[in-house]
Coordinates of C-alpha atoms and ligand atoms in Angstrom, one line a residue:
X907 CA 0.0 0.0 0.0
X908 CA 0.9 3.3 -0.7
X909 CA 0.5 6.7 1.8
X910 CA 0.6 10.1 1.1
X911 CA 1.3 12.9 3.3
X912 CA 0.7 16.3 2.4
X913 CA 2.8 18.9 4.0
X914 CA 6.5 17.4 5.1
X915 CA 7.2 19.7 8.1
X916 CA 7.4 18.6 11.3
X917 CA 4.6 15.9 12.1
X918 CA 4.5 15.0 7.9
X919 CA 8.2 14.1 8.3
X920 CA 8.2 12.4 11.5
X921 CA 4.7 10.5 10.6
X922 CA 6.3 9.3 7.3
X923 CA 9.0 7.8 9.5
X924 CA 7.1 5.9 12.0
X925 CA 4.9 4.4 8.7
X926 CA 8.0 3.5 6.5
X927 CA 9.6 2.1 10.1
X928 CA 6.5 0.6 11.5
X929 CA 6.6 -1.0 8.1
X930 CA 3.2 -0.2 6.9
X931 CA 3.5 1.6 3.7
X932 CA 5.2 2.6 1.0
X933 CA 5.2 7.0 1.8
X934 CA 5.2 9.8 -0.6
X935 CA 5.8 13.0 1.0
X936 CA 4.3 16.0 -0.9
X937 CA 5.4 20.0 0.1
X938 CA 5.2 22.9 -1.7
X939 CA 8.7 23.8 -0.9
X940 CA 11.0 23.2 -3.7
X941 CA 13.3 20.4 -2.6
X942 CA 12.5 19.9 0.7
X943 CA 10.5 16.8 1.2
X944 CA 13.1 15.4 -1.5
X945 CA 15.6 15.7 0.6
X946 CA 13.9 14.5 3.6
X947 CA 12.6 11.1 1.9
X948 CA 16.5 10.4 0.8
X949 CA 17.4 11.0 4.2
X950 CA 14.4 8.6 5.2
X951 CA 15.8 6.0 2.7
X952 CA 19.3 5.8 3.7
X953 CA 18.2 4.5 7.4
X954 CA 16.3 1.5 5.9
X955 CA 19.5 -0.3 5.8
X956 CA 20.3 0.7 9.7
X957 CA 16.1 0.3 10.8
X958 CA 15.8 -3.2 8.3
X959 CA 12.7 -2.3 6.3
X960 CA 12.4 -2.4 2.1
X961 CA 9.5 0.6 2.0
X962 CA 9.7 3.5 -0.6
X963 CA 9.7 7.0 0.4
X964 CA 9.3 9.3 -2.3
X965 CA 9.5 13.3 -1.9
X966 CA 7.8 15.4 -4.3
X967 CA 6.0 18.6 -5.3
X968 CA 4.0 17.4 -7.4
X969 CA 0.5 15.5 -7.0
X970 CA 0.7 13.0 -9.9
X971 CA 3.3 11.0 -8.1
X972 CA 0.6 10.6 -5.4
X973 CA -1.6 9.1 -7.4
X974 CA -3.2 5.7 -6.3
X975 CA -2.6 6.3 -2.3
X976 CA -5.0 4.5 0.0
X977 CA -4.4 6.7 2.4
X978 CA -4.0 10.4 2.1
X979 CA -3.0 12.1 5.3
X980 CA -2.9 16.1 5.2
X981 CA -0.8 17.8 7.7
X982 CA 0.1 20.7 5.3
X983 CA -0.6 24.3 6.8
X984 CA 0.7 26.6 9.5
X985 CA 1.1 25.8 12.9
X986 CA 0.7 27.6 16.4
X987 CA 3.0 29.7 17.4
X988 CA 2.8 31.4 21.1
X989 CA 0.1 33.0 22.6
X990 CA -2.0 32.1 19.4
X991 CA -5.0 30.1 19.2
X992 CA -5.8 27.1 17.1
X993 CA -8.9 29.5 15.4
X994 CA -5.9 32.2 14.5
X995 CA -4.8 29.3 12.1
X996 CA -8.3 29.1 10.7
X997 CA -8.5 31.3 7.3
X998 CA -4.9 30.5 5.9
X999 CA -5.2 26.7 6.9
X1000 CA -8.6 26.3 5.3
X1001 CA -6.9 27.9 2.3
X1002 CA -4.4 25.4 2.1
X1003 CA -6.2 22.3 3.4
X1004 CA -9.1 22.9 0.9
X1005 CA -6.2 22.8 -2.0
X1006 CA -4.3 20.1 -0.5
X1007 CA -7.6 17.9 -0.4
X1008 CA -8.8 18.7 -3.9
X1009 CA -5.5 18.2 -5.6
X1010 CA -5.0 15.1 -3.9
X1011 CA -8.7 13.1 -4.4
X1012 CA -8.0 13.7 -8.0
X1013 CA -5.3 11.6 -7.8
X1014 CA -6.7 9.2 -5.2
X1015 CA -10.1 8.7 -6.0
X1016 CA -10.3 5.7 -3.7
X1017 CA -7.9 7.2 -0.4
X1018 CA -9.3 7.5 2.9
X1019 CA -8.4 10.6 3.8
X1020 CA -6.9 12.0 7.4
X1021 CA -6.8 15.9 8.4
X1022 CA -4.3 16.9 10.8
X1023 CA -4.2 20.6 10.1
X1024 CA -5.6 22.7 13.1
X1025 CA -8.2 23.9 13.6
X1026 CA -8.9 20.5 13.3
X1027 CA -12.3 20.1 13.6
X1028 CA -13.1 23.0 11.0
X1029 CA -10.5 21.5 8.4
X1030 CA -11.6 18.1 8.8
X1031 CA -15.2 19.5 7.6
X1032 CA -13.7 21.5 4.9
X1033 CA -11.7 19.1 3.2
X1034 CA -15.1 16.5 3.8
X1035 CA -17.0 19.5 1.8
X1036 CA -13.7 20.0 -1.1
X1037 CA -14.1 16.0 -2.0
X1038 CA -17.4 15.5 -1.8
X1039 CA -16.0 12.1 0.3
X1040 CA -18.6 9.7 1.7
X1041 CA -18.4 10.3 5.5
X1042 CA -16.7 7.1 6.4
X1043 CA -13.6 8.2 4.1
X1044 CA -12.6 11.2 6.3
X1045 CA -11.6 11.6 9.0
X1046 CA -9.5 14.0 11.6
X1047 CA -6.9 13.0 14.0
X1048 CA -6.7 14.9 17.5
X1049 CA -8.6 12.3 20.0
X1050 CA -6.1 9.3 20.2
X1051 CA -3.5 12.4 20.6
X1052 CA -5.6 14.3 23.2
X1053 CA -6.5 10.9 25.2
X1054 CA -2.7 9.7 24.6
X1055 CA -2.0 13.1 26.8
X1056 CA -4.7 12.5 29.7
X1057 CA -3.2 8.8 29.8
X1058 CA 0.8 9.9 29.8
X1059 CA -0.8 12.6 33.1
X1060 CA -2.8 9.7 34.7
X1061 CA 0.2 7.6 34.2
X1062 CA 2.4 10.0 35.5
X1063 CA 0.5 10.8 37.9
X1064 CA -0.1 7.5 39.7
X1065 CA 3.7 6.1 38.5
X1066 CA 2.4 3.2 36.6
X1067 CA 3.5 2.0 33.2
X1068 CA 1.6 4.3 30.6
X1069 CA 0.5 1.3 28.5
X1070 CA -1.7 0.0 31.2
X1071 CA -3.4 3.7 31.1
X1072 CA -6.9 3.9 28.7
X1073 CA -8.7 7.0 28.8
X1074 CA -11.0 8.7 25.8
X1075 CA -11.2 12.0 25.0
X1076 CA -14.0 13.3 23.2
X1077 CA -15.3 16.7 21.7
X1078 CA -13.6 19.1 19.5
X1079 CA -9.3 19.6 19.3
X1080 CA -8.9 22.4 21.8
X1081 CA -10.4 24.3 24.9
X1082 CA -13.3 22.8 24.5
X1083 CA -12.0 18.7 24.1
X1084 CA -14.3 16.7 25.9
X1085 CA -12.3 14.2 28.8
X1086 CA -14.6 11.3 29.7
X1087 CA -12.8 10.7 33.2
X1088 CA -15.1 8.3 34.4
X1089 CA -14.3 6.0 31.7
X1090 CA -10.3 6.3 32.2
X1091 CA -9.3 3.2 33.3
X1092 CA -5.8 1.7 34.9
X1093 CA -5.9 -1.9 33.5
X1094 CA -9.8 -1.7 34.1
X1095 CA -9.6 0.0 37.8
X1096 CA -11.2 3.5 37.2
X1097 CA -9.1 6.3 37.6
X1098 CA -12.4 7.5 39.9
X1099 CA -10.9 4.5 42.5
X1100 CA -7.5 6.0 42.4
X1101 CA -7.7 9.2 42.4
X1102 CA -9.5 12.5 43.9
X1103 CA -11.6 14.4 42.1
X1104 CA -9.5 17.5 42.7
X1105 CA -6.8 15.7 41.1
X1106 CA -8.2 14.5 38.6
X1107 CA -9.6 17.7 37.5
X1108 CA -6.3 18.9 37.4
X1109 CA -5.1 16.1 35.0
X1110 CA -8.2 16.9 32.6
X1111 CA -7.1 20.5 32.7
X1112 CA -3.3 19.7 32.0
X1113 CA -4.9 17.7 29.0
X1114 CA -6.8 20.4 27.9
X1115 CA -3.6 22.8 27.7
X1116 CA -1.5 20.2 26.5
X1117 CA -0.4 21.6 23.2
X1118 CA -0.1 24.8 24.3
X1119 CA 2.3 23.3 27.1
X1120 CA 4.4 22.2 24.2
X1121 CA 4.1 25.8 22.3
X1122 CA 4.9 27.2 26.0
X1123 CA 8.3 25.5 26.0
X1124 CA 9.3 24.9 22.3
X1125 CA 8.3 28.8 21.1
X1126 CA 9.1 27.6 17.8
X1127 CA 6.1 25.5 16.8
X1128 CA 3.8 22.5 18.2
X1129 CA 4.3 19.0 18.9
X1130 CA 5.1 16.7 16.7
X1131 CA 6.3 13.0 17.8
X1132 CA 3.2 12.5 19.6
X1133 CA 0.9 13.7 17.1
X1134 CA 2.5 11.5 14.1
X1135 CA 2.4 8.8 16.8
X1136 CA -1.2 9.2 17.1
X1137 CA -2.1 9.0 13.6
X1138 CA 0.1 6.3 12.8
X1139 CA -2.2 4.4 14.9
X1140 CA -5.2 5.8 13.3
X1141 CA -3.4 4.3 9.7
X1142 CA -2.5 1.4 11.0
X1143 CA -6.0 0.5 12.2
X1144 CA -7.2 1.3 8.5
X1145 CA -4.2 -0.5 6.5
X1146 CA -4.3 -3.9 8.7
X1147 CA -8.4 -4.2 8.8
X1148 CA -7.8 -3.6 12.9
X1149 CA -11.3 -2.1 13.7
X1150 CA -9.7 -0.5 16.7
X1151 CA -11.9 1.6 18.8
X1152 CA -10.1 5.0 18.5
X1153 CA -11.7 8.9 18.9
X1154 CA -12.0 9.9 15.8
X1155 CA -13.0 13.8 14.3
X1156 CA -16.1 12.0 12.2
X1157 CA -18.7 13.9 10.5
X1158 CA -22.1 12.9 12.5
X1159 CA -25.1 12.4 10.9
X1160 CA -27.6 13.0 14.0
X1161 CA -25.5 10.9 16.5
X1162 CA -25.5 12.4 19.8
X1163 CA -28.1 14.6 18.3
X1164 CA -25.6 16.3 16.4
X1165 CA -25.6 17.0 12.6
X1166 CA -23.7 18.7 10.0
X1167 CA -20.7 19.1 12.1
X1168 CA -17.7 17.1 12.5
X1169 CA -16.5 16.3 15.9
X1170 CA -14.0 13.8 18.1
X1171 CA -16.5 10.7 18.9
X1172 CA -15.3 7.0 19.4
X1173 CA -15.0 5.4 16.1
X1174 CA -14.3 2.0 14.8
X1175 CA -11.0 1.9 12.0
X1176 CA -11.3 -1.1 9.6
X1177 CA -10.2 -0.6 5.9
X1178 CA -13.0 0.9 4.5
X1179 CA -12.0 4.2 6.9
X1180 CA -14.7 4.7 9.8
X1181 CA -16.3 1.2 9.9
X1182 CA -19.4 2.8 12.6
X1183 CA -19.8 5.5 14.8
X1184 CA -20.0 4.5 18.1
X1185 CA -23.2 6.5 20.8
X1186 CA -22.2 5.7 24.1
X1187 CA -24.5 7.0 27.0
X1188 CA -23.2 10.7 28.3
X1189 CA -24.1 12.2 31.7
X1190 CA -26.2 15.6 30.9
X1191 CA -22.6 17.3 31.8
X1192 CA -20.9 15.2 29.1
X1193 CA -23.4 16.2 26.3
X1194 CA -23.6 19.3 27.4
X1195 CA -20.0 19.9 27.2
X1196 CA -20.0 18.1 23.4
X1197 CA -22.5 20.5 22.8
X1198 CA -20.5 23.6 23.4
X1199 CA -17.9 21.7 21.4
X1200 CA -20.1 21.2 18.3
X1201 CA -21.5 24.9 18.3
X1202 CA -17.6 25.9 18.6
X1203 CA -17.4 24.4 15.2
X1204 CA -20.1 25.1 13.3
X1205 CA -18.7 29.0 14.4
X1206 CA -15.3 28.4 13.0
X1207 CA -17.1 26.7 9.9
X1208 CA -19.3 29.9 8.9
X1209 CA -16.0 32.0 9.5
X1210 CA -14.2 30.0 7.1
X1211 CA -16.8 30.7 4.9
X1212 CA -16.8 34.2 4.9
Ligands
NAI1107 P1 5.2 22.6 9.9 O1 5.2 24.1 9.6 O2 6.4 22.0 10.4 O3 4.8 21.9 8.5 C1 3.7 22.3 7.7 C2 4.2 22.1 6.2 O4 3.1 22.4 5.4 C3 5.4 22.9 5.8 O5 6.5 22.1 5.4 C4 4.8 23.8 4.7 O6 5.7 24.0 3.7 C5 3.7 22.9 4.2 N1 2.7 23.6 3.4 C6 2.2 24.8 3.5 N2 1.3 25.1 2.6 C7 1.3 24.0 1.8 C8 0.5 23.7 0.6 N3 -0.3 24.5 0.1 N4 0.7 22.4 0.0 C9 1.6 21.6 0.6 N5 2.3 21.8 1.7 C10 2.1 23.0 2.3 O7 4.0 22.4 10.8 P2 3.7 21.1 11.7 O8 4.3 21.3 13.1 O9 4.1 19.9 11.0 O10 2.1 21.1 11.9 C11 1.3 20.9 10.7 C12 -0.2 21.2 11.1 O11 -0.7 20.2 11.9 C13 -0.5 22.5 11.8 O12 -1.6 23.1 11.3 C14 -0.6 22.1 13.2 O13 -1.4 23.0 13.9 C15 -1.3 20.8 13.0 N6 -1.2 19.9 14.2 C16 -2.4 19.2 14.5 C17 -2.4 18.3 15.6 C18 -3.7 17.5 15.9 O14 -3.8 17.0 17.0 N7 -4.6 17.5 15.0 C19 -1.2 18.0 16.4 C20 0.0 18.7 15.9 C21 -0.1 19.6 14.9

């Protein structure tokens, strides 16, 4: 199989690595940047002898050499820099993520596609709306990174392995995510039977902030290792027929009474991209909170539009 990844900065490029290292796909990385993902797929091919895989990685500028991807995953765009929200990215991103998407289905016809680019909600929608994509073909990637952040805090937390660690995060990528802490478990013990609730309200609010933590510290850009971690799974799932049960940015169709909007919800990732949308029972705090999520969203939506 074949992946492409559009936009070869910092999570494209690292994302492209775990892929061709996990040994999942064949990559091409696409940038508009003259040169650049060439460069960085030749420096990707020279450690396959060292890291003992046989996968091509291809850099390019060009869209025709993407052609016949099962997967296309779009991380091109700009990211957060300090002190800026994820909406500030909202009117250049959707720019970019519109062009990325259209360019690349015309090549792909058949990819499943994957929208990294923040704000992720919002871009997720408008690449859904730029392919005209049956709903179970795209997808965005921010709740296996935001529940991969409230598990590393629990784990940290308690100073137990952070395998052993599941938690789900729900809800739109940002202020507004929606941490289901009753269902974070520690090897099935519930975090509730572990913890205080003034501690674990502390951990859900660390999650909240945790790419702006990141931002904080690095001042020169986002996170990246754990993000391309967190969609290599989400690829992985959809390459080896995995069905895993992973948060997913899915366009709903009137699940948890929400329509028209696309938002994190726990999704099952089999090879035909989001195999069902999973409603699971929320507390009238829970929906209310996915509520304010969805509204955010369908804001940032009309903004792009205008
Ligand atoms: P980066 O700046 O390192 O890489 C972005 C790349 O996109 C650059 O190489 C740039 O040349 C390229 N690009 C710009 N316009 C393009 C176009 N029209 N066509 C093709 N490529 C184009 O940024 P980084 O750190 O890799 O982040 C990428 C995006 O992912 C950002 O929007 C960031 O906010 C988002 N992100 C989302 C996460 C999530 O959980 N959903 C987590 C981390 C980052």
């Amino acid at each position: 199989p074949r992946v492409t990844i559009v936009g070869a900065g910092r999570v494209g490029s690292t994302l492209a690595q775990r892929i061709a290292e996990k040994n999942l796909a064949d990559v091409v990385l696409l940038d508009i940047i003259a040169g650049m993902p060439q460069g960085l797929a030749l420096d990707l091919v020279e450690a396959r002898g060292i890291e003992l895989h046989n996968r091509q990685i291809i850099g390019t500028n060009n869209y025709a050499d993407t052609s016949g991807s099962q997967i296309v995953v779009i991380t091109a765009g700009i990211p957060r820099k300090t002190g800026m929200s994820r909406d500030d990215l909202l009117k250049t991103n959707a720019k970019i993520v519109v062009e990325a998407a259209t360019n690349a289905i015309a090549h792909s016809p058949n990819a499943i596609f994957i929208v990294v680019t923040n704000p992720l909600d919002v871009m997720t929608y408008l690449a859904w709306q730029a392919t005209g994509l049956p709903r179970t073909r795209i997808m965005g990637m921010a709740g296996v990174l935001d529940s991969a952040r409230f598990e590393t805090f629990i784990a940290l937390e308690l100073g137990v392995l952070p395998a052993d660690v599941k938690a789900m995060v729900l809800g739109s990528h940002g202020d507004l995510m929606v941490p289901l802490s009753r269902y974070a478990t520690v090897n099935g013990i519930p975090i509730t039977e572990l913890l205080d609730a003034a501690t674990i309200a502390r951990l859900v609010e660390r999650t909240r902030n945790g790419g702006a933590e990141i931002v904080e510290l690095m001042q020169t850009g986002g996170a990246f290792f754990a993000p391309a971690s967190a969609t290599s799974v989400m690829v992985e799932s959809i390459l080896l027929n995995q069905s895993r049960l992973l948060p997913v940015a899915a366009y709903l169709q009137g699940e948890y009474g929400l329509e028209d909007v696309v938002i994190g919800v726990p999704c099952r990732l089999g090879c035909g991209g989001i195999e069902s949308v999973l409603e699971l029972n929320l507390t009238d705090e829970e929906r209310e909170a996915l509520d304010t999520s969805a509204q955010s969203v369908r804001k940032n939506i009309e903004r792009a539009h205008e």
